[in-house]
Short mmCIF file of N, CA and C and ligand atoms in Angstrom, two decimals:
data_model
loop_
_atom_site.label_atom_id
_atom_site.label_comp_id
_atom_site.label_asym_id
_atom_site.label_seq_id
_atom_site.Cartn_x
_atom_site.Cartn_y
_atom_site.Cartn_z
N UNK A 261 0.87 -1.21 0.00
CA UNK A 261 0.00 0.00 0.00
C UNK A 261 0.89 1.25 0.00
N UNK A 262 0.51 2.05 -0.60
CA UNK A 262 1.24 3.43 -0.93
C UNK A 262 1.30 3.90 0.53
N UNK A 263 2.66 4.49 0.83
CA UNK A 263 2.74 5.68 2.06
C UNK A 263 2.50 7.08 1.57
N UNK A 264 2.23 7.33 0.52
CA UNK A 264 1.34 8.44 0.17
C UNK A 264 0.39 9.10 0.94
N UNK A 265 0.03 9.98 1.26
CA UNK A 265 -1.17 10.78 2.38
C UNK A 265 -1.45 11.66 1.34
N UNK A 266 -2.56 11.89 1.23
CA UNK A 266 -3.34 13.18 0.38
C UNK A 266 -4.06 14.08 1.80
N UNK A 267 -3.55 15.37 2.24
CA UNK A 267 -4.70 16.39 3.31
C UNK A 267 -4.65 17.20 2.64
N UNK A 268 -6.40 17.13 2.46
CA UNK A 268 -7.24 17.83 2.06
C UNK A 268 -7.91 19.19 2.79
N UNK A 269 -7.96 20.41 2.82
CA UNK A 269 -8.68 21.01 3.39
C UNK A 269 -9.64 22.17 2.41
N UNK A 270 -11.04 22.03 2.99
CA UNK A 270 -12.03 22.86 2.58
C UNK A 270 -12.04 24.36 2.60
N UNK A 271 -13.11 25.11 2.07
CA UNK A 271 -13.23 26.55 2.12
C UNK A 271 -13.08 27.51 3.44
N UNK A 272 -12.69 28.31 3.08
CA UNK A 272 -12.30 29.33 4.09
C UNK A 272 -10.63 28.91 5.44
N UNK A 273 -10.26 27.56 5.00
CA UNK A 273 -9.11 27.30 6.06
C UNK A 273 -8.27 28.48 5.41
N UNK A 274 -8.18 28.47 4.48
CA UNK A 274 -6.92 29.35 4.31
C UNK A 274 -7.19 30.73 5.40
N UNK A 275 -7.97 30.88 5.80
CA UNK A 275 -8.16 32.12 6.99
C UNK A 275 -7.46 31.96 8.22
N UNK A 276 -6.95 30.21 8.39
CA UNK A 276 -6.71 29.77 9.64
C UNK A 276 -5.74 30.76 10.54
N UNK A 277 -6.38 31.02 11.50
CA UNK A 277 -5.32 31.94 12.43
C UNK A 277 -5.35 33.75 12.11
N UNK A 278 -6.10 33.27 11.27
CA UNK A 278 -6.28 35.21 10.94
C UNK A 278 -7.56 35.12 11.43
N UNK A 279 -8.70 34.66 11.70
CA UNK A 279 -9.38 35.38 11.37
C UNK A 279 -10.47 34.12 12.76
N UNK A 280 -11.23 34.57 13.87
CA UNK A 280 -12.01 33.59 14.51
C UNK A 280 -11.05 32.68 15.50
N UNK A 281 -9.69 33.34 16.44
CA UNK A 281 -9.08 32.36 17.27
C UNK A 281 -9.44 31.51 18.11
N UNK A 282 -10.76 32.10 18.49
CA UNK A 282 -11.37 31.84 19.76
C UNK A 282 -12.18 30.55 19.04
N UNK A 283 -12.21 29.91 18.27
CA UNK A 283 -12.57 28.95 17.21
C UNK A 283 -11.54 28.19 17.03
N UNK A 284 -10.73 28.18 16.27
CA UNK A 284 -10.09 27.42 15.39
C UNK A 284 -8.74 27.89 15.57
N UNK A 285 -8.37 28.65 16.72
CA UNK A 285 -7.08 28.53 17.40
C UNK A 285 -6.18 29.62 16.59
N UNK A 286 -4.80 29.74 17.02
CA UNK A 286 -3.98 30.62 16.22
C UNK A 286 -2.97 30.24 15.18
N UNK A 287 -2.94 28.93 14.85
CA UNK A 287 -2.06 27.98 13.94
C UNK A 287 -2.64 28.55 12.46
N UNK A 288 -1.72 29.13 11.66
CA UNK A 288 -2.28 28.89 10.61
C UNK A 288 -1.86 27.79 9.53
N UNK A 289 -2.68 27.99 8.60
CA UNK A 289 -2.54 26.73 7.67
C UNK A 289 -1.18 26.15 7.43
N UNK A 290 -0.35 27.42 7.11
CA UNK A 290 0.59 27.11 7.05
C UNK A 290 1.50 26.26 8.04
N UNK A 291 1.04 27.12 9.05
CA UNK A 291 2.20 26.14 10.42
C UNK A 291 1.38 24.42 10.34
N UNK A 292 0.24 24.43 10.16
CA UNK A 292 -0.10 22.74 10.21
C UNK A 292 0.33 21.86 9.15
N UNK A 293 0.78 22.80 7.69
CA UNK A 293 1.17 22.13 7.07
C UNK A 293 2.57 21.53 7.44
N UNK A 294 3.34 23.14 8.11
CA UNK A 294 4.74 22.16 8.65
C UNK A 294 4.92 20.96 9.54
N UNK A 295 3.59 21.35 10.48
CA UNK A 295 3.82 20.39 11.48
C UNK A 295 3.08 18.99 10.88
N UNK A 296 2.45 18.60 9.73
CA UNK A 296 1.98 17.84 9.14
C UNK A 296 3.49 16.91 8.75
N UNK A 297 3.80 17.87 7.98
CA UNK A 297 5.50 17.48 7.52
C UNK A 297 6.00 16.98 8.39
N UNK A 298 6.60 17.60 9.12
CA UNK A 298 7.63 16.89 10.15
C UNK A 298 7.30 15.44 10.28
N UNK A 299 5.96 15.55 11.01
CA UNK A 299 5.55 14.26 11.22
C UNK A 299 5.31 13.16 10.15
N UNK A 300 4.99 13.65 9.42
CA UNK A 300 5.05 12.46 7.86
C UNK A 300 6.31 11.90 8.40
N UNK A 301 7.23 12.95 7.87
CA UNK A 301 8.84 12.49 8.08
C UNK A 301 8.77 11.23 9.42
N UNK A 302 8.54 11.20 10.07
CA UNK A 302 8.99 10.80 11.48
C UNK A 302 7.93 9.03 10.97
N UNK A 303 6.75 9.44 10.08
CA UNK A 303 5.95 8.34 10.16
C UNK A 303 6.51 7.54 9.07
N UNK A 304 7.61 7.87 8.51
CA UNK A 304 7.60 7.04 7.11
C UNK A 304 6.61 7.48 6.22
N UNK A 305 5.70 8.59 5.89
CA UNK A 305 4.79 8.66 4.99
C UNK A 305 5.29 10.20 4.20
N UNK A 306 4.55 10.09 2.75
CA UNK A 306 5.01 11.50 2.05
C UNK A 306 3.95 11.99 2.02
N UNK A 307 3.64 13.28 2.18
CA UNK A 307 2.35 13.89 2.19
C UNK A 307 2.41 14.73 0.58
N UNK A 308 1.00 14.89 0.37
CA UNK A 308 0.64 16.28 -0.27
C UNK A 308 -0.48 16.69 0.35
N UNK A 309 -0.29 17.92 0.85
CA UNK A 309 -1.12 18.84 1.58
C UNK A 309 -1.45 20.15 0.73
N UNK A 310 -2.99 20.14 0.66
CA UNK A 310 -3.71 21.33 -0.40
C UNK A 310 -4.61 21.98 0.18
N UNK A 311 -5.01 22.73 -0.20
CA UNK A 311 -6.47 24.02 0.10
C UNK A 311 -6.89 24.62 -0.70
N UNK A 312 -8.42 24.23 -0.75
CA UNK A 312 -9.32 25.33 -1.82
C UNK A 312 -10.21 25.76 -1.52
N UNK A 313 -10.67 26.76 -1.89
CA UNK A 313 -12.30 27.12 -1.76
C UNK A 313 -13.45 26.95 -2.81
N UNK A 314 -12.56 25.85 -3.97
CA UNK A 314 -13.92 25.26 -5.07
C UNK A 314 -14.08 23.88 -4.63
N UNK A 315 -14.96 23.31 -4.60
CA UNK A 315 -15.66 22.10 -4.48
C UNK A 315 -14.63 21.12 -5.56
N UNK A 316 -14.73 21.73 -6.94
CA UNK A 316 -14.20 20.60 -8.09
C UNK A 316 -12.87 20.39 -7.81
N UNK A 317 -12.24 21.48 -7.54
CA UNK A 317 -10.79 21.06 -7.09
C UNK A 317 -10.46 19.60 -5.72
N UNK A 318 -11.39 19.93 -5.03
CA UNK A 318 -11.04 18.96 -3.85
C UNK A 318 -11.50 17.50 -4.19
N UNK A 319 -12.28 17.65 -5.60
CA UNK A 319 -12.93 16.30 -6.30
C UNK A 319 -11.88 15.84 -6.71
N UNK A 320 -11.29 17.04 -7.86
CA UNK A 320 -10.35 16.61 -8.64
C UNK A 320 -8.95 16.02 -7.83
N UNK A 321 -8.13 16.36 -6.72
CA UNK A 321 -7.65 15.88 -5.87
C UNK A 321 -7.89 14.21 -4.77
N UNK A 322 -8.75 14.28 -4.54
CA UNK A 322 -9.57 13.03 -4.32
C UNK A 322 -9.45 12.00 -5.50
N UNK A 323 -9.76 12.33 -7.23
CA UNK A 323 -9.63 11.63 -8.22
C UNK A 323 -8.56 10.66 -8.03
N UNK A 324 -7.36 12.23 -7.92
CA UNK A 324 -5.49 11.91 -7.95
C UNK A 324 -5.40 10.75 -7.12
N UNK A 325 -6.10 11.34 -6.58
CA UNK A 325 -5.60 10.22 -5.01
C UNK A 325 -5.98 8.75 -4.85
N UNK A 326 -6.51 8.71 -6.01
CA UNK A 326 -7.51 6.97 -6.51
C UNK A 326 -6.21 6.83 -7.27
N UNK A 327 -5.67 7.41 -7.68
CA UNK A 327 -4.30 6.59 -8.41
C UNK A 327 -3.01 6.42 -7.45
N UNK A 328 -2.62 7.15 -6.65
CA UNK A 328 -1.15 7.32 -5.96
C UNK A 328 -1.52 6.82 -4.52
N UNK A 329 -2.58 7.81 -3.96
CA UNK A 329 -2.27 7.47 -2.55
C UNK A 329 -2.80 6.20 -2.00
N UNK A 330 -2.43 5.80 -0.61
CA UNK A 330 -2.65 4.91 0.41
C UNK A 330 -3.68 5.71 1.19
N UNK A 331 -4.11 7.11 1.99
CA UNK A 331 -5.02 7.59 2.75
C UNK A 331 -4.96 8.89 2.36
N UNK A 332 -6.14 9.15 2.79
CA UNK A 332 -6.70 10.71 2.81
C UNK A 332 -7.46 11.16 4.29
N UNK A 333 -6.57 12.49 4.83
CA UNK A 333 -7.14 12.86 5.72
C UNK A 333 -7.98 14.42 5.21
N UNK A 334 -8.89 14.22 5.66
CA UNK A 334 -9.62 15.56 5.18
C UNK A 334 -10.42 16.68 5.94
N UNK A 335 -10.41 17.72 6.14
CA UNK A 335 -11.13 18.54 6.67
C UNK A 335 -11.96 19.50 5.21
N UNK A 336 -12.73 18.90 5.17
CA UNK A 336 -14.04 19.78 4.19
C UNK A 336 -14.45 20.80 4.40
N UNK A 337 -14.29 21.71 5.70
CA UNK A 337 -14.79 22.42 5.93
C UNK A 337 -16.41 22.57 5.84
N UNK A 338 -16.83 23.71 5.21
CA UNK A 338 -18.57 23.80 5.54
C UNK A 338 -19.08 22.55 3.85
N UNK A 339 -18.02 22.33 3.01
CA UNK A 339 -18.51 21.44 2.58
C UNK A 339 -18.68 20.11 3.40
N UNK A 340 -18.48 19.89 4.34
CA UNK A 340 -18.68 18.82 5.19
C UNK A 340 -20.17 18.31 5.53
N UNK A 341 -21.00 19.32 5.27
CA UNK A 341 -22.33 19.46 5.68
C UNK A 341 -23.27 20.20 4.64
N UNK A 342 -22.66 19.91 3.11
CA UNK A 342 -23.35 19.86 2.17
C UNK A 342 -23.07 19.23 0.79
N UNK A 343 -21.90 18.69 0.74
CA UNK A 343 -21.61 17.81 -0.76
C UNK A 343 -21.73 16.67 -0.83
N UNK A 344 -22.67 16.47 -1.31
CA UNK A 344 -22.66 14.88 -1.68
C UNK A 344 -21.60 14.41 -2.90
N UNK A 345 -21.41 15.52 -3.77
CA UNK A 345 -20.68 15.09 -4.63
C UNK A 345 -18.84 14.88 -3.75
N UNK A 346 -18.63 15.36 -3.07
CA UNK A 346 -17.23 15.01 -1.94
C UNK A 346 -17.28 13.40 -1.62
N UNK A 347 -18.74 13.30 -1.09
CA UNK A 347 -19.00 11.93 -0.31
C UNK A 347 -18.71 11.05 -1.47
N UNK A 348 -19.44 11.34 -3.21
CA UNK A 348 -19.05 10.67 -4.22
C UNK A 348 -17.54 9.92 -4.63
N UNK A 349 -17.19 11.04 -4.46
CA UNK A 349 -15.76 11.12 -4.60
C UNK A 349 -14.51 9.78 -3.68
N UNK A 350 -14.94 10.66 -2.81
CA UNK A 350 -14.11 9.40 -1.29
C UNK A 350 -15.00 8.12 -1.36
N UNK A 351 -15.99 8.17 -1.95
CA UNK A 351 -16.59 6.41 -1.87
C UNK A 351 -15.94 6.03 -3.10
N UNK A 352 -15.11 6.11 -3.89
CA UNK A 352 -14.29 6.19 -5.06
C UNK A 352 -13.13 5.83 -4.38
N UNK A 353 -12.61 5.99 -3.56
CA UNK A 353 -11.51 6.29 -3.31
C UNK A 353 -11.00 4.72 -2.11
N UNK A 354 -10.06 4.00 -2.61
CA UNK A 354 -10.42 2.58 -1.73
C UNK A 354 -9.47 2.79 -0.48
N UNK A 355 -8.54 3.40 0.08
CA UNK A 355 -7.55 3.58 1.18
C UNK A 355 -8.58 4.28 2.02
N UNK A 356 -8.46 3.99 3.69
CA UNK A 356 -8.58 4.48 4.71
C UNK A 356 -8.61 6.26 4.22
N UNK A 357 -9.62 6.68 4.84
CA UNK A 357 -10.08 8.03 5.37
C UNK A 357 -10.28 8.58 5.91
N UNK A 358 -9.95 9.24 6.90
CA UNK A 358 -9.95 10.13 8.26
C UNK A 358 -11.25 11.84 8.27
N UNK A 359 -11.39 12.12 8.56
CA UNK A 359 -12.23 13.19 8.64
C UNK A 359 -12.09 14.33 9.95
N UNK A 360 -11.30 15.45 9.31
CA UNK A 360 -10.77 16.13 10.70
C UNK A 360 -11.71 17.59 10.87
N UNK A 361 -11.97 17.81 12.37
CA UNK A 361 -12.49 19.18 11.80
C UNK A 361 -11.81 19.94 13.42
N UNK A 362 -11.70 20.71 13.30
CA UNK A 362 -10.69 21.69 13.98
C UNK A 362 -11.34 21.68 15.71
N UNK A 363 -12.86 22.38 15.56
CA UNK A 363 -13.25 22.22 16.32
C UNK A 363 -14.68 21.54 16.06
N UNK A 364 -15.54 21.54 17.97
CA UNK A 364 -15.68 20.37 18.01
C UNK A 364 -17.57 20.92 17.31
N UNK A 365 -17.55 19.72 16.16
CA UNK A 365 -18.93 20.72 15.70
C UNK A 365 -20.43 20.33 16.25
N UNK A 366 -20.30 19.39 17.23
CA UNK A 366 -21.02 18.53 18.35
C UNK A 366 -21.45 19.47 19.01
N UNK A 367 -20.44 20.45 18.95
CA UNK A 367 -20.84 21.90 20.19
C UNK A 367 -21.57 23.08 19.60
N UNK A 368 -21.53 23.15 18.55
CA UNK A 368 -21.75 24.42 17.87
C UNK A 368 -23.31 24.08 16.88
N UNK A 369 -23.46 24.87 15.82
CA UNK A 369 -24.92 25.07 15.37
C UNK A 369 -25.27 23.59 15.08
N UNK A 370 -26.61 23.03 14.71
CA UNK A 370 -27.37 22.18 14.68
C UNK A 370 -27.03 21.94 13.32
N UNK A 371 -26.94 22.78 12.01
CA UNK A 371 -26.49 22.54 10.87
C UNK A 371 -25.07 21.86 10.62
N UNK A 372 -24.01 22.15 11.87
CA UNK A 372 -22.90 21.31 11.96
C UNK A 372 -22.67 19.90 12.17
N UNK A 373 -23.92 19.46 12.55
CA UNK A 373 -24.07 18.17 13.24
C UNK A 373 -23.76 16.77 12.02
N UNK A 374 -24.44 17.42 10.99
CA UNK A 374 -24.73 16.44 10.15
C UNK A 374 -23.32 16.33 9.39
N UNK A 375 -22.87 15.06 8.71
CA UNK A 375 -21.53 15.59 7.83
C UNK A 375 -21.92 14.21 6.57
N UNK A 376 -22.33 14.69 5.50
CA UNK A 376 -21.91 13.64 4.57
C UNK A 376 -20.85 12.67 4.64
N UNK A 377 -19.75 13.65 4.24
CA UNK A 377 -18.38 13.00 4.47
C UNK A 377 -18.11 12.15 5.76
N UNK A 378 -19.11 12.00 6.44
CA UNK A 378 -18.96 11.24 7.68
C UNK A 378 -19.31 9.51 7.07
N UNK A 379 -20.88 9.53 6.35
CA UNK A 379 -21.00 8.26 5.69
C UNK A 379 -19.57 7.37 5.06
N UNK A 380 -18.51 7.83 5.13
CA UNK A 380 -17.54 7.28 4.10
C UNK A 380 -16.31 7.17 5.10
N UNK A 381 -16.11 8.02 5.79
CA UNK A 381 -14.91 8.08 6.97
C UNK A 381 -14.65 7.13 7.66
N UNK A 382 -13.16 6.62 7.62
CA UNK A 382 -13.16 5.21 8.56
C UNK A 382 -12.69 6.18 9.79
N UNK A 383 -12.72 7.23 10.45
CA UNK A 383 -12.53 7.72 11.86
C UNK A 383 -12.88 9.67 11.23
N UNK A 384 -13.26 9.84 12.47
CA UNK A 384 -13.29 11.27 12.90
C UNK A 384 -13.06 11.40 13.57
N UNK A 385 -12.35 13.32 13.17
CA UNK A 385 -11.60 13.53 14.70
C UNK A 385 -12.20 15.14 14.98
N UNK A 386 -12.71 15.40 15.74
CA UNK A 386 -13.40 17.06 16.02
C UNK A 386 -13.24 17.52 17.28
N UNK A 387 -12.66 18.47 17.32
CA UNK A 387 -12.21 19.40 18.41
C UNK A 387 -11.13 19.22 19.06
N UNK A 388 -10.03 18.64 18.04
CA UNK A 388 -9.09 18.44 19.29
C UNK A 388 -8.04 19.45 18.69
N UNK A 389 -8.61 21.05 18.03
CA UNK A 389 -7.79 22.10 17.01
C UNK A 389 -6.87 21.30 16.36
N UNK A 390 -5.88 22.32 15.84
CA UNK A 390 -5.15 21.83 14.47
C UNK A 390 -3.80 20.47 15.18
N UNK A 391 -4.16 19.75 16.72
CA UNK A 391 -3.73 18.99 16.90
C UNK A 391 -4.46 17.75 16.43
N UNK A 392 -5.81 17.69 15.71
CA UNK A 392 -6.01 16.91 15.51
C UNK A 392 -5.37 16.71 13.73
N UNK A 393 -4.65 17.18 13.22
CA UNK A 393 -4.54 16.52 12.04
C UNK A 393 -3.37 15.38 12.50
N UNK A 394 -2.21 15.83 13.42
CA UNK A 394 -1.26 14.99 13.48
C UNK A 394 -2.15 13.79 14.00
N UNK A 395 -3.03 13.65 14.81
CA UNK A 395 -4.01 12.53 15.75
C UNK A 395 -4.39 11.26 13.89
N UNK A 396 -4.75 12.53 12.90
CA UNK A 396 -4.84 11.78 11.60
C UNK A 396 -3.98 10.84 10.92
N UNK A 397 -2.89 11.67 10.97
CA UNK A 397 -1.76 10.98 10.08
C UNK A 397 -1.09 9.79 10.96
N UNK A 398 -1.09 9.72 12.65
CA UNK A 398 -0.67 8.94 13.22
C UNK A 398 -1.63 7.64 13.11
N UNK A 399 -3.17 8.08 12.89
CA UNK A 399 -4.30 6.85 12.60
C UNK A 399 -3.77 6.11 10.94
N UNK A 400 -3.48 7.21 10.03
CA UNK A 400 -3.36 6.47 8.96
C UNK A 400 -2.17 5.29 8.48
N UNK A 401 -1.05 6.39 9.08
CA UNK A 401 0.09 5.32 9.48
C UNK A 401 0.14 4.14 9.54
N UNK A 402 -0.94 4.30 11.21
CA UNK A 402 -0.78 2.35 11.69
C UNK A 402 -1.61 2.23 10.49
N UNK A 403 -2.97 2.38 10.16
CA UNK A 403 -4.23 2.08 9.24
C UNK A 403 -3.14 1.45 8.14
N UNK A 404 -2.13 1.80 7.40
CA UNK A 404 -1.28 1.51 6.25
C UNK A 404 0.13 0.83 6.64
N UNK A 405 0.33 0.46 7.67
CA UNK A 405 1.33 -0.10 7.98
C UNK A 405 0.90 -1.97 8.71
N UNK A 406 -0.82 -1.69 9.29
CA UNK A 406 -1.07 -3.02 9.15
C UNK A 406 -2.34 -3.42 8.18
N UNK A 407 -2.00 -2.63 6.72
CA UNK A 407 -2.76 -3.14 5.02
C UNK A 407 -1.88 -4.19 4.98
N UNK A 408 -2.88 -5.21 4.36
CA UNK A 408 -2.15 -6.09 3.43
C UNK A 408 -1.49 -6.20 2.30
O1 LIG S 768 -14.00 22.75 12.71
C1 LIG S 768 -13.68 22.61 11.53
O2 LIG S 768 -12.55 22.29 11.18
C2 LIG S 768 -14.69 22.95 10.43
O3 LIG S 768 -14.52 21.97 9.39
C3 LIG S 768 -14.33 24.33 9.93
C4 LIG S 768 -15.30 24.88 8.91
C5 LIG S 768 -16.74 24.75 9.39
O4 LIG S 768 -17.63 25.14 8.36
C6 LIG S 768 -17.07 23.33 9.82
O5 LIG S 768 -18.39 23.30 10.30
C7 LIG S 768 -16.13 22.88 10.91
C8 LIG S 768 -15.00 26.35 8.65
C9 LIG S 768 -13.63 26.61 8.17
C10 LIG S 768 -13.43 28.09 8.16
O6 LIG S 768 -12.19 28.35 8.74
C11 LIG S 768 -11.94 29.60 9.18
C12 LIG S 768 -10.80 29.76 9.90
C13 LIG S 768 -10.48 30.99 10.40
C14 LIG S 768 -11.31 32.08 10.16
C15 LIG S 768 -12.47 31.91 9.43
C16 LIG S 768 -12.77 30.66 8.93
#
């Protein structure tokens, strides 16, 4: 199985740390991507780590990832709780899937509750801030280190 990782993140992360701390903490995207890195490094895995705010792009990425990678960890952002065409996508997609969301959306509006992308996720992780992506890549790891 590929040590490949595809993280994915949805609309508006690129704000991370500018903009709503008291939310989604002061890390921005950028620093999670480093600290994503490091840890790849440390797990034996190579990442590609992306961000958009179009829907087709994060399809089209997901596609990629039916050819190269071993897992996908993803934070969809508010597409989390409206694309079915995402959910399409990752049911496409045969490696382990993680589903991260920053904070915890259990706590917050009633429209957060629901997540498509949840139907397809072999784990979720919510509210544990941008410590939960490393909580991801350490699930996918073992998840790809005991594939057949
Ligand atoms: O908690 C999460 O990670 C979310 O996926 C974040 C989404 C939200 O729609 C989900 O319900 C939960 C929002 C991402 C927007 O990120 C921002 C970060 C800083 C400032 C403004 C937006």
């Amino acid at each position: 199985m590929s040590r490949l990782v595809y993280v994915l993140n949805g609309p508006n992360l690129n704000l991370l740390g500018k903009r709503q701390p008291h939310i989604y903490g002061h890390e921005t995207l950028a620093d999670v991507e480093q600290d994503c890195r490091a840890l790849a490094g440390e797990l034996g895995l190579e990442i590609r780590f992306h961000q958009s705010n179009r829907e087709y792009e994060l399809i089209d990425w997901i596609h990629e990832a039916r050819e190269a990678a071993g897992g996908i960890a993803i934070n969809p952002a508010a597409f989390t709780h409206t694309s079915v065409a995402i959910l399409d996508a990752l049911n496409a997609f045969e490696g382990p899937v993680i589903e991260i969301h920053i904070s915890n959306v259990h706590k917050r509006e009633a429209f957060r509750h629901h997540s498509f992308v949840s139907h397809r996720a072999d784990g979720v992780i919510a509210g544990f801030g941008t410590q939960g992506y490393s909580l991801a890549l350490r699930r996918l790891a073992r998840l790809l280190d005991d594939a057949p």
